CSV table of N, CA, C and O in Angstrom, one decimal:
chain,number,residue,atom,x,y,z
A,15,MET,N,89.1,-22.7,68.0
A,15,MET,CA,90.4,-22.1,67.8
A,15,MET,C,90.4,-21.0,68.7
A,15,MET,O,89.6,-20.0,68.7
A,16,THR,N,91.6,-21.0,69.4
A,16,THR,CA,91.9,-19.8,70.4
A,16,THR,C,92.3,-18.5,69.5
A,16,THR,O,92.6,-18.7,68.3
A,17,LYS,N,92.1,-17.4,70.2
A,17,LYS,CA,92.6,-16.2,69.5
A,17,LYS,C,93.9,-16.0,69.1
A,17,LYS,O,94.3,-15.7,68.1
A,18,ARG,N,94.8,-16.6,69.7
A,18,ARG,CA,96.3,-16.6,69.8
A,18,ARG,C,96.6,-17.6,68.5
A,18,ARG,O,97.5,-17.0,67.6
A,19,ASN,N,96.0,-18.9,68.2
A,19,ASN,CA,96.3,-19.6,67.2
A,19,ASN,C,95.7,-18.8,65.9
A,19,ASN,O,96.4,-19.0,64.9
A,20,LYS,N,94.5,-18.3,65.9
A,20,LYS,CA,94.0,-17.3,64.9
A,20,LYS,C,94.9,-16.5,64.5
A,20,LYS,O,95.4,-16.0,63.2
A,21,ILE,N,95.7,-15.6,65.2
A,21,ILE,CA,96.4,-14.6,64.9
A,21,ILE,C,97.8,-15.1,64.2
A,21,ILE,O,98.2,-14.7,63.3
A,22,ILE,N,98.2,-16.1,65.0
A,22,ILE,CA,99.4,-17.1,64.4
A,22,ILE,C,99.1,-17.4,63.0
A,22,ILE,O,99.8,-17.0,62.1
A,23,TYR,N,98.0,-17.8,62.9
A,23,TYR,CA,97.6,-18.3,61.6
A,23,TYR,C,97.5,-17.2,60.2
A,23,TYR,O,98.0,-17.5,59.4
A,24,TRP,N,96.9,-16.0,60.8
A,24,TRP,CA,96.7,-15.0,59.7
A,24,TRP,C,98.0,-14.4,59.7
A,24,TRP,O,98.4,-14.0,58.5
A,25,ILE,N,98.7,-14.4,60.5
A,25,ILE,CA,100.3,-13.6,60.2
A,25,ILE,C,101.0,-14.5,59.4
A,25,ILE,O,101.7,-13.8,58.4
A,26,ALA,N,101.0,-15.5,59.7
A,26,ALA,CA,101.8,-16.6,58.8
A,26,ALA,C,101.3,-16.9,57.4
A,26,ALA,O,102.1,-16.6,56.7
A,27,THR,N,100.0,-16.8,57.3
A,27,THR,CA,99.2,-16.9,56.0
A,27,THR,C,99.6,-15.6,55.1
A,27,THR,O,99.7,-15.8,53.9
A,28,ILE,N,99.5,-14.4,55.8
A,28,ILE,CA,99.7,-13.1,54.9
A,28,ILE,C,101.0,-12.9,54.5
A,28,ILE,O,101.2,-12.8,53.3
A,29,TRP,N,101.9,-13.4,55.5
A,29,TRP,CA,103.4,-13.0,55.0
A,29,TRP,C,103.7,-14.3,53.9
A,29,TRP,O,104.5,-14.0,53.1
A,30,LEU,N,103.1,-15.5,54.3
A,30,LEU,CA,103.4,-16.6,53.1
A,30,LEU,C,102.8,-16.0,51.8
A,30,LEU,O,103.5,-16.2,50.8
A,31,ALA,N,101.6,-15.6,51.6
A,31,ALA,CA,101.0,-15.1,50.5
A,31,ALA,C,101.7,-14.0,49.8
A,31,ALA,O,102.1,-14.1,48.6
A,32,LEU,N,102.2,-13.0,50.7
A,32,LEU,CA,102.9,-11.8,50.0
A,32,LEU,C,104.2,-12.4,49.5
A,32,LEU,O,104.6,-12.1,48.4
A,33,GLY,N,104.9,-13.3,50.3
A,33,GLY,CA,106.4,-13.9,49.7
A,33,GLY,C,106.1,-14.6,48.5
A,33,GLY,O,106.9,-14.6,47.6
A,34,MET,N,105.0,-15.6,48.5
A,34,MET,CA,104.9,-16.2,47.3
A,34,MET,C,104.4,-15.2,46.1
A,34,MET,O,104.8,-15.6,45.1
A,35,VAL,N,103.5,-14.2,46.3
A,35,VAL,CA,103.1,-13.6,45.1
A,35,VAL,C,104.2,-12.8,44.6
A,35,VAL,O,104.4,-12.7,43.4
A,36,VAL,N,105.1,-12.1,45.4
A,36,VAL,CA,106.2,-11.2,45.0
A,36,VAL,C,107.2,-12.3,44.3
A,36,VAL,O,107.4,-11.8,43.0
A,37,THR,N,107.6,-13.3,44.7
A,37,THR,CA,108.4,-14.0,43.9
A,37,THR,C,107.9,-14.8,42.7
A,37,THR,O,108.5,-14.9,41.7
A,38,GLY,N,106.5,-15.2,43.0
A,38,GLY,CA,105.8,-15.7,41.7
A,38,GLY,C,105.6,-14.7,40.6
A,38,GLY,O,106.1,-15.0,39.6
A,39,MET,N,105.5,-13.3,40.6
A,39,MET,CA,105.3,-12.5,39.9
A,39,MET,C,106.6,-12.2,39.3
A,39,MET,O,106.8,-11.9,38.0
A,40,GLY,N,107.6,-12.1,40.0
A,40,GLY,CA,109.0,-12.0,39.5
A,40,GLY,C,109.3,-12.9,38.7
A,40,GLY,O,110.1,-12.6,37.6
A,41,GLN,N,109.0,-14.3,39.0
A,41,GLN,CA,109.3,-15.3,37.9
A,41,GLN,C,108.4,-15.3,36.8
A,41,GLN,O,108.9,-15.7,35.7
A,42,ILE,N,107.2,-14.9,36.8
A,42,ILE,CA,106.4,-14.7,35.6
A,42,ILE,C,106.8,-13.5,34.8
A,42,ILE,O,106.9,-13.9,33.5
A,43,VAL,N,107.4,-12.6,35.1
A,43,VAL,CA,107.8,-11.4,34.4
A,43,VAL,C,109.3,-11.7,34.0
A,43,VAL,O,110.1,-11.0,33.5
A,44,LYS,N,109.9,-12.7,34.4
A,44,LYS,CA,111.3,-13.1,34.3
A,44,LYS,C,112.3,-12.1,34.6
A,44,LYS,O,113.2,-11.6,33.9
A,45,MET,N,112.2,-11.6,36.1
A,45,MET,CA,113.2,-10.7,36.6
A,45,MET,C,114.6,-11.1,36.4
A,45,MET,O,114.6,-12.6,36.4
A,46,LYS,N,115.5,-10.3,36.1
A,46,LYS,CA,117.0,-10.9,36.0
A,46,LYS,C,117.6,-11.2,37.4
A,46,LYS,O,118.2,-12.2,37.6
A,47,GLN,N,117.2,-10.4,38.3
A,47,GLN,CA,117.9,-10.5,39.8
A,47,GLN,C,116.9,-10.7,40.8
A,47,GLN,O,115.8,-10.5,40.5
A,48,GLY,N,117.4,-10.9,42.1
A,48,GLY,CA,116.3,-11.2,43.2
A,48,GLY,C,116.0,-12.6,43.4
A,48,GLY,O,116.5,-13.6,42.5
A,49,ALA,N,115.1,-12.8,44.3
A,49,ALA,CA,114.6,-14.4,44.7
A,49,ALA,C,114.0,-14.8,43.7
A,49,ALA,O,113.0,-14.3,43.1
A,50,GLY,N,114.5,-16.0,43.2
A,50,GLY,CA,113.7,-16.6,42.0
A,50,GLY,C,114.1,-16.0,40.8
A,50,GLY,O,113.5,-16.5,39.8
A,51,GLY,N,114.8,-15.0,40.6
A,51,GLY,CA,115.3,-14.3,39.4
A,51,GLY,C,116.2,-15.2,38.5
A,51,GLY,O,116.5,-16.3,38.7
A,52,GLU,N,116.1,-14.9,37.3
A,52,GLU,CA,116.7,-15.5,36.1
A,52,GLU,C,118.3,-15.9,36.5
A,52,GLU,O,118.7,-17.0,36.2
A,53,GLU,N,119.0,-15.1,37.2
A,53,GLU,CA,120.5,-15.2,37.5
A,53,GLU,C,120.5,-16.6,38.4
A,53,GLU,O,121.3,-17.4,38.3
A,54,TYR,N,119.5,-16.5,39.4
A,54,TYR,CA,119.3,-17.7,40.4
A,54,TYR,C,119.0,-19.1,39.8
A,54,TYR,O,119.7,-19.8,40.1
A,55,ILE,N,118.2,-18.9,38.9
A,55,ILE,CA,117.6,-20.2,38.2
A,55,ILE,C,118.8,-20.6,37.3
A,55,ILE,O,119.2,-21.8,37.2
A,56,ARG,N,119.6,-19.8,36.7
A,56,ARG,CA,120.5,-20.2,35.7
A,56,ARG,C,121.8,-20.9,36.7
A,56,ARG,O,122.4,-22.1,36.2
A,57,HIS,N,122.1,-20.2,37.6
A,57,HIS,CA,123.0,-20.6,38.6
A,57,HIS,C,122.8,-22.1,39.2
A,57,HIS,O,123.5,-22.7,39.4
A,58,LEU,N,121.4,-22.2,39.5
A,58,LEU,CA,121.2,-23.5,40.1
A,58,LEU,C,121.0,-24.6,39.1
A,58,LEU,O,120.9,-25.6,39.5
A,59,GLY,N,121.2,-24.2,37.7
A,59,GLY,CA,121.2,-25.3,36.7
A,59,GLY,C,120.0,-25.6,36.1
A,59,GLY,O,119.8,-26.5,35.5
A,60,TYR,N,118.8,-24.8,36.3
A,60,TYR,CA,117.6,-24.9,35.9
A,60,TYR,C,117.3,-24.2,34.6
A,60,TYR,O,117.7,-23.0,34.5
A,61,PRO,N,116.5,-24.8,33.6
A,61,PRO,CA,115.9,-24.0,32.5
A,61,PRO,C,115.1,-22.8,32.7
A,61,PRO,O,114.3,-22.7,33.9
A,62,ILE,N,115.1,-21.8,32.0
A,62,ILE,CA,114.6,-20.6,32.5
A,62,ILE,C,113.1,-20.7,32.3
A,62,ILE,O,112.2,-20.0,32.9
A,63,TYR,N,112.6,-21.6,31.4
A,63,TYR,CA,111.2,-21.6,31.2
A,63,TYR,C,110.5,-22.2,32.4
A,63,TYR,O,109.4,-21.9,32.8
A,64,LEU,N,111.2,-22.7,33.5
A,64,LEU,CA,110.8,-23.2,34.7
A,64,LEU,C,110.2,-22.0,35.6
A,64,LEU,O,109.4,-22.1,36.4
A,65,MET,N,110.9,-20.9,35.3
A,65,MET,CA,110.3,-19.6,36.3
A,65,MET,C,108.8,-19.4,35.9
A,65,MET,O,108.3,-19.1,36.9
A,66,THR,N,108.3,-19.5,34.6
A,66,THR,CA,107.0,-19.2,34.4
A,66,THR,C,106.1,-20.3,35.1
A,66,THR,O,105.2,-20.0,35.7
A,67,ILE,N,106.5,-21.6,34.9
A,67,ILE,CA,105.8,-22.5,35.7
A,67,ILE,C,105.5,-22.2,37.1
A,67,ILE,O,104.7,-22.4,37.7
A,68,LEU,N,106.7,-22.0,37.7
A,68,LEU,CA,106.9,-21.9,39.2
A,68,LEU,C,106.0,-20.9,39.5
A,68,LEU,O,105.3,-20.7,40.6
A,69,GLY,N,106.3,-19.8,38.8
A,69,GLY,CA,105.3,-18.5,39.1
A,69,GLY,C,104.1,-18.7,39.1
A,69,GLY,O,103.2,-18.2,39.9
A,70,VAL,N,103.5,-19.4,38.1
A,70,VAL,CA,102.0,-19.4,37.9
A,70,VAL,C,101.7,-20.3,39.1
A,70,VAL,O,100.6,-20.1,39.7
A,71,TRP,N,102.3,-21.5,39.4
A,71,TRP,CA,101.9,-22.4,40.4
A,71,TRP,C,101.8,-21.7,41.9
A,71,TRP,O,100.9,-21.8,42.7
A,72,LYS,N,102.9,-20.7,42.1
A,72,LYS,CA,102.8,-20.0,43.2
A,72,LYS,C,101.6,-19.1,43.3
A,72,LYS,O,101.1,-19.0,44.6
A,73,ILE,N,101.0,-18.3,42.5
A,73,ILE,CA,99.9,-17.7,42.5
A,73,ILE,C,98.9,-18.3,42.5
A,73,ILE,O,97.9,-18.0,43.4
A,74,LEU,N,98.7,-19.4,41.9
A,74,LEU,CA,97.5,-20.2,42.1
A,74,LEU,C,97.4,-21.1,43.4
A,74,LEU,O,96.4,-20.8,44.3
A,75,GLY,N,98.6,-21.1,43.9
A,75,GLY,CA,98.6,-21.7,45.4
A,75,GLY,C,98.3,-20.9,46.3
A,75,GLY,O,97.6,-21.0,47.4
A,76,VAL,N,98.7,-19.4,46.2
A,76,VAL,CA,98.1,-18.1,47.1
A,76,VAL,C,96.6,-18.2,47.1
A,76,VAL,O,95.9,-18.2,48.3
A,77,VAL,N,96.1,-18.3,46.0
A,77,VAL,CA,94.8,-18.1,45.7
A,77,VAL,C,94.0,-19.2,46.4
A,77,VAL,O,93.0,-19.1,47.2
A,78,ALA,N,94.4,-20.6,46.3
A,78,ALA,CA,93.8,-21.5,47.0
A,78,ALA,C,94.1,-21.6,48.5
A,78,ALA,O,92.9,-22.0,48.9
A,79,VAL,N,95.0,-21.1,49.0
A,79,VAL,CA,95.3,-20.8,50.5
A,79,VAL,C,94.2,-19.8,51.0
A,79,VAL,O,93.6,-20.0,52.2
A,80,LEU,N,94.2,-18.9,50.2
A,80,LEU,CA,93.5,-17.7,50.8
A,80,LEU,C,91.6,-17.9,50.7
A,80,LEU,O,91.1,-17.3,51.4
A,81,VAL,N,91.1,-18.4,49.7
A,81,VAL,CA,89.8,-18.6,49.3
A,81,VAL,C,89.3,-19.4,50.2
A,81,VAL,O,89.8,-20.5,50.7
A,82,PRO,N,88.3,-19.1,51.0
A,82,PRO,CA,87.4,-19.9,51.8
A,82,PRO,C,86.9,-21.2,51.0
A,82,PRO,O,86.8,-21.4,50.0
A,83,LYS,N,86.8,-22.3,51.9
A,83,LYS,CA,86.4,-23.7,51.7
A,83,LYS,C,87.5,-24.3,50.8
A,83,LYS,O,88.6,-24.0,50.7
A,84,TYR,N,87.2,-25.4,50.0
A,84,TYR,CA,87.9,-26.1,49.1
A,84,TYR,C,89.1,-26.7,50.0
A,84,TYR,O,90.3,-26.5,49.7
A,85,PRO,N,89.0,-27.4,51.1
A,85,PRO,CA,90.0,-27.7,51.9
A,85,PRO,C,91.0,-28.8,51.2
A,85,PRO,O,92.2,-28.7,51.4
A,86,LEU,N,90.6,-29.5,50.1
A,86,LEU,CA,91.5,-30.5,49.7
A,86,LEU,C,92.4,-29.8,48.7
A,86,LEU,O,93.7,-30.2,48.6
A,87,ILE,N,91.7,-28.8,48.0
A,87,ILE,CA,92.8,-27.9,47.1
A,87,ILE,C,94.1,-27.2,48.0
A,87,ILE,O,94.9,-27.0,47.5
A,88,LYS,N,93.3,-26.9,49.4
A,88,LYS,CA,94.4,-26.1,50.2
A,88,LYS,C,95.5,-27.0,50.4
A,88,LYS,O,96.5,-26.8,50.5
A,89,GLU,N,95.1,-28.5,50.8
A,89,GLU,CA,96.1,-29.3,51.3
A,89,GLU,C,97.1,-29.5,50.2
A,89,GLU,O,98.3,-29.5,50.2
A,90,TRP,N,96.6,-29.5,48.9
A,90,TRP,CA,97.4,-29.6,47.6
A,90,TRP,C,98.6,-28.4,47.6
A,90,TRP,O,99.6,-28.6,47.3
A,91,ALA,N,97.7,-27.3,47.8
A,91,ALA,CA,98.6,-26.0,47.9
A,91,ALA,C,99.7,-26.0,48.8
A,91,ALA,O,100.8,-25.8,48.5
A,92,TYR,N,99.3,-26.3,50.2
A,92,TYR,CA,100.5,-26.5,51.1
A,92,TYR,C,101.5,-27.4,50.9
A,92,TYR,O,102.6,-27.0,50.9
A,93,ALA,N,101.1,-28.6,50.2
A,93,ALA,CA,102.2,-29.4,49.8
A,93,ALA,C,103.0,-28.9,48.8
A,93,ALA,O,104.2,-29.2,48.8
A,94,GLY,N,102.5,-28.5,47.8
A,94,GLY,CA,103.4,-27.6,46.7
A,94,GLY,C,104.2,-26.7,47.3
A,94,GLY,O,105.4,-26.7,46.8
A,95,PHE,N,103.7,-26.0,48.2
A,95,PHE,CA,104.7,-24.7,48.7
A,95,PHE,C,105.9,-25.6,49.5
A,95,PHE,O,106.9,-25.3,49.6
A,96,PHE,N,105.5,-26.6,50.2
A,96,PHE,CA,106.5,-27.3,50.9
A,96,PHE,C,107.5,-28.1,50.1
A,96,PHE,O,108.8,-27.7,50.5
A,97,PHE,N,106.9,-28.6,48.9
A,97,PHE,CA,108.0,-29.2,47.9
A,97,PHE,C,109.0,-28.0,47.2
A,97,PHE,O,109.9,-28.3,47.1
A,98,LEU,N,108.2,-26.9,46.9
A,98,LEU,CA,108.9,-26.1,46.2
A,98,LEU,C,110.0,-25.3,47.1
A,98,LEU,O,111.1,-25.3,46.8
A,99,MET,N,109.6,-25.1,48.6
A,99,MET,CA,110.4,-24.2,49.1
A,99,MET,C,111.7,-25.3,49.7
A,99,MET,O,112.7,-25.1,49.9
A,100,SER,N,111.2,-26.6,50.0
A,100,SER,CA,112.3,-27.5,50.5
A,100,SER,C,113.1,-27.9,49.4
A,100,SER,O,114.4,-28.0,49.6
A,101,GLY,N,112.8,-28.0,48.2
A,101,GLY,CA,113.4,-28.2,46.9
A,101,GLY,C,114.4,-27.1,46.6
A,101,GLY,O,115.8,-27.2,46.3
A,102,ALA,N,114.1,-25.8,47.0
A,102,ALA,CA,115.0,-24.7,46.6
A,102,ALA,C,116.0,-24.5,47.7
A,102,ALA,O,117.1,-24.2,47.4
A,103,ILE,N,115.7,-25.1,48.8
A,103,ILE,CA,116.8,-25.1,50.0
A,103,ILE,C,117.8,-26.2,49.5
A,103,ILE,O,119.0,-25.7,49.6
A,104,ILE,N,117.3,-27.3,49.1
A,104,ILE,CA,118.2,-28.5,48.7
A,104,ILE,C,119.0,-28.0,47.5
A,104,ILE,O,120.3,-28.3,47.6
A,105,SER,N,118.4,-27.2,46.8
A,105,SER,CA,119.3,-26.8,45.4
A,105,SER,C,120.3,-25.8,45.7
A,105,SER,O,121.3,-26.0,45.2
A,106,HIS,N,120.0,-25.0,46.6
A,106,HIS,CA,121.0,-23.9,47.1
A,106,HIS,C,122.1,-24.8,47.6
A,106,HIS,O,123.3,-24.4,47.6
A,107,LEU,N,121.9,-25.7,48.6
A,107,LEU,CA,122.9,-26.5,49.4
A,107,LEU,C,123.5,-27.0,48.3
A,107,LEU,O,124.9,-27.1,48.7
A,108,ILE,N,123.0,-27.7,47.4
A,108,ILE,CA,123.9,-28.7,46.5
A,108,ILE,C,124.9,-27.8,45.9
A,108,ILE,O,126.0,-28.1,45.2
A,109,VAL,N,124.7,-26.4,45.3
A,109,VAL,CA,125.4,-25.5,44.6
A,109,VAL,C,126.3,-24.9,45.6
A,109,VAL,O,127.1,-23.9,45.1
A,110,GLY,N,126.2,-24.9,47.0
A,110,GLY,CA,127.1,-24.3,47.9
A,110,GLY,C,126.5,-22.8,48.4
A,110,GLY,O,127.5,-21.8,48.8
A,111,ASP,N,125.4,-22.4,48.0
A,111,ASP,CA,124.8,-21.0,48.2
A,111,ASP,C,124.3,-21.2,49.9
A,111,ASP,O,123.0,-21.0,49.9
A,112,LEU,N,125.1,-21.5,50.7
A,112,LEU,CA,124.5,-21.6,52.1
A,112,LEU,C,123.8,-20.2,52.6
A,112,LEU,O,122.7,-20.3,53.2
A,113,LYS,N,124.3,-19.1,52.1
A,113,LYS,CA,123.7,-17.9,52.5
A,113,LYS,C,122.4,-17.7,51.7
A,113,LYS,O,121.7,-16.8,52.2
A,114,GLU,N,122.3,-18.3,50.7
A,114,GLU,CA,120.9,-18.0,49.8
A,114,GLU,C,119.8,-18.7,50.3
A,114,GLU,O,118.6,-18.7,49.8
A,115,ILE,N,119.8,-19.7,51.4
A,115,ILE,CA,118.8,-20.4,51.6
A,115,ILE,C,117.7,-19.8,52.6
A,115,ILE,O,116.7,-20.1,53.0
A,116,PHE,N,118.0,-18.5,53.2
A,116,PHE,CA,117.3,-17.9,54.2
A,116,PHE,C,115.8,-17.6,53.6
A,116,PHE,O,114.9,-18.0,54.3
A,117,GLY,N,115.7,-16.9,52.4
A,117,GLY,CA,114.4,-16.7,52.0
A,117,GLY,C,113.4,-18.2,51.8
A,117,GLY,O,112.4,-17.8,52.3
A,118,SER,N,114.1,-19.1,51.1
A,118,SER,CA,113.1,-20.2,51.1
A,118,SER,C,113.1,-20.9,52.5
A,118,SER,O,111.9,-21.4,52.7
A,119,ALA,N,113.9,-20.8,53.4
A,119,ALA,CA,113.7,-21.3,54.7
A,119,ALA,C,112.5,-20.6,55.5
A,119,ALA,O,111.7,-21.3,56.1
A,120,LEU,N,112.6,-19.3,55.4
A,120,LEU,CA,111.4,-18.4,55.9
A,120,LEU,C,110.1,-18.9,55.4
A,120,LEU,O,109.0,-19.1,55.8
A,121,LEU,N,109.9,-18.9,54.0
A,121,LEU,CA,108.8,-19.3,53.4
A,121,LEU,C,108.3,-20.8,53.7
A,121,LEU,O,107.3,-21.0,53.9
A,122,LEU,N,109.4,-21.7,53.9
A,122,LEU,CA,109.0,-22.9,54.5
A,122,LEU,C,108.2,-23.0,55.7
A,122,LEU,O,107.3,-23.5,56.0
A,123,ILE,N,109.1,-22.1,56.5
A,123,ILE,CA,108.4,-22.0,58.1
A,123,ILE,C,107.1,-21.6,58.0
A,123,ILE,O,106.5,-21.9,58.7
A,124,LEU,N,106.9,-20.5,57.2
A,124,LEU,CA,105.6,-19.9,57.3
A,124,LEU,C,104.6,-20.9,56.6
A,124,LEU,O,103.4,-20.8,56.9
A,125,THR,N,105.0,-21.5,55.6
A,125,THR,CA,103.9,-22.6,55.0
A,125,THR,C,103.8,-23.6,56.1
A,125,THR,O,102.5,-23.9,56.3
A,126,LEU,N,104.5,-24.1,56.9
A,126,LEU,CA,104.2,-24.9,58.0
A,126,LEU,C,103.3,-24.3,59.1
A,126,LEU,O,102.5,-25.1,59.6
A,127,LEU,N,103.7,-23.3,59.7
A,127,LEU,CA,102.9,-22.3,60.5
A,127,LEU,C,101.4,-22.3,60.1
A,127,LEU,O,100.5,-22.5,60.7
A,128,SER,N,101.4,-21.8,58.8
A,128,SER,CA,100.0,-21.4,58.3
A,128,SER,C,99.2,-22.8,58.2
A,128,SER,O,97.9,-22.9,58.5
A,129,TRP,N,99.8,-23.8,57.7
A,129,TRP,CA,99.2,-25.2,57.6
A,129,TRP,C,98.6,-25.6,59.0
A,129,TRP,O,97.4,-26.2,59.1
A,130,TYR,N,99.7,-25.7,60.2
A,130,TYR,CA,99.3,-26.1,61.4
A,130,TYR,C,98.2,-25.5,61.9
A,130,TYR,O,97.4,-26.0,62.7
A,131,TYR,N,98.3,-24.2,61.9
A,131,TYR,CA,97.5,-23.3,62.7
A,131,TYR,C,96.0,-22.8,61.8
A,131,TYR,O,95.2,-22.4,62.4
A,132,ARG,N,95.9,-23.5,60.7
A,132,ARG,CA,94.7,-23.3,60.1
A,132,ARG,C,93.5,-23.6,60.6
A,132,ARG,O,93.2,-24.6,61.5
A,133,PRO,N,92.5,-22.9,60.6
A,133,PRO,CA,91.0,-23.1,61.3
A,133,PRO,C,90.5,-24.3,60.7
A,133,PRO,O,90.7,-24.9,59.7
A,134,ALA,N,89.6,-25.1,61.3
A,134,ALA,CA,89.0,-26.2,61.3
A,134,ALA,C,88.1,-26.0,60.0
A,134,ALA,O,88.2,-27.2,59.3
A,135,ASP,N,87.6,-25.0,59.5
A,135,ASP,CA,86.9,-25.0,58.4
A,135,ASP,C,87.8,-25.0,57.1
A,135,ASP,O,87.4,-25.0,56.1
A,136,ARG,N,89.1,-24.9,57.2
A,136,ARG,CA,90.0,-25.0,56.3
A,136,ARG,C,90.9,-26.4,56.1
A,136,ARG,O,91.6,-26.6,55.3
A,137,LYS,N,90.3,-27.3,57.1
A,137,LYS,CA,91.1,-28.6,57.0
A,137,LYS,C,90.0,-29.7,56.4
A,137,LYS,O,88.9,-29.3,56.2
A,138,ILE,N,90.6,-30.7,56.0
A,138,ILE,CA,89.7,-31.7,55.4
A,138,ILE,C,89.2,-32.5,56.7
A,138,ILE,O,89.7,-32.9,57.6
A,139,ASN,N,87.7,-32.9,56.5
A,139,ASN,CA,87.0,-33.5,57.6
A,139,ASN,C,87.1,-34.8,57.2
A,139,ASN,O,86.3,-35.2,56.0
A,140,LEU,N,87.9,-35.8,57.8
A,140,LEU,CA,87.8,-37.2,57.4
A,140,LEU,C,87.0,-37.8,58.2
A,140,LEU,O,86.8,-39.3,58.1
A,141,GLY,N,86.0,-37.3,59.0
A,141,GLY,CA,85.0,-38.1,59.8
A,141,GLY,C,85.5,-38.7,60.9
A,141,GLY,O,84.8,-39.5,61.7
A,142,VAL,N,87.0,-38.5,61.2
A,142,VAL,CA,87.4,-39.1,62.7
A,142,VAL,C,87.0,-38.3,63.7
A,142,VAL,O,87.3,-37.0,63.7
A,143,GLN,N,86.8,-38.9,64.7
A,143,GLN,CA,86.4,-37.9,66.2
A,143,GLN,C,87.5,-38.3,67.3
A,143,GLN,O,88.0,-39.2,67.2
C-alpha cells in the first residue's frame, strides 16, 4: 500500500467514524434536532424507535471498522454503512428534501473511500492470486 493510499484511507476512515459516532450518539439519546434527530425521523415517516436501532448499529459499525483484524465483520459494517446512507439519501429525495442529502452523501462517499483504500490486512483473503 502506498503512502498516498494509506493517508486517503485514514482520513476517510476517521471522518467516517466521527460522522457515524456523532449521529449515532444523537440517535441513541434521541436528539430532537440535527442530523438523524427526532424531527428528521418523523418528517421522513419513520417510527422514533428506529433511532435507537440505527444509533447502536452505527456505533458498532465504527468499532468494527476501526478494530484491527476481523475482515468479514468489516465488510458487513461497510455494507451496513452503504445501505444506511444510500437509504437516507433516497428517503430525503422521496419527501423532497434535496438540500438535506449533503450529510448522508458525504458519509456515503467516505464509506466508499474508506472501503476502497483499506489496507490488505483489513480485506478478506479469498485465496485469489
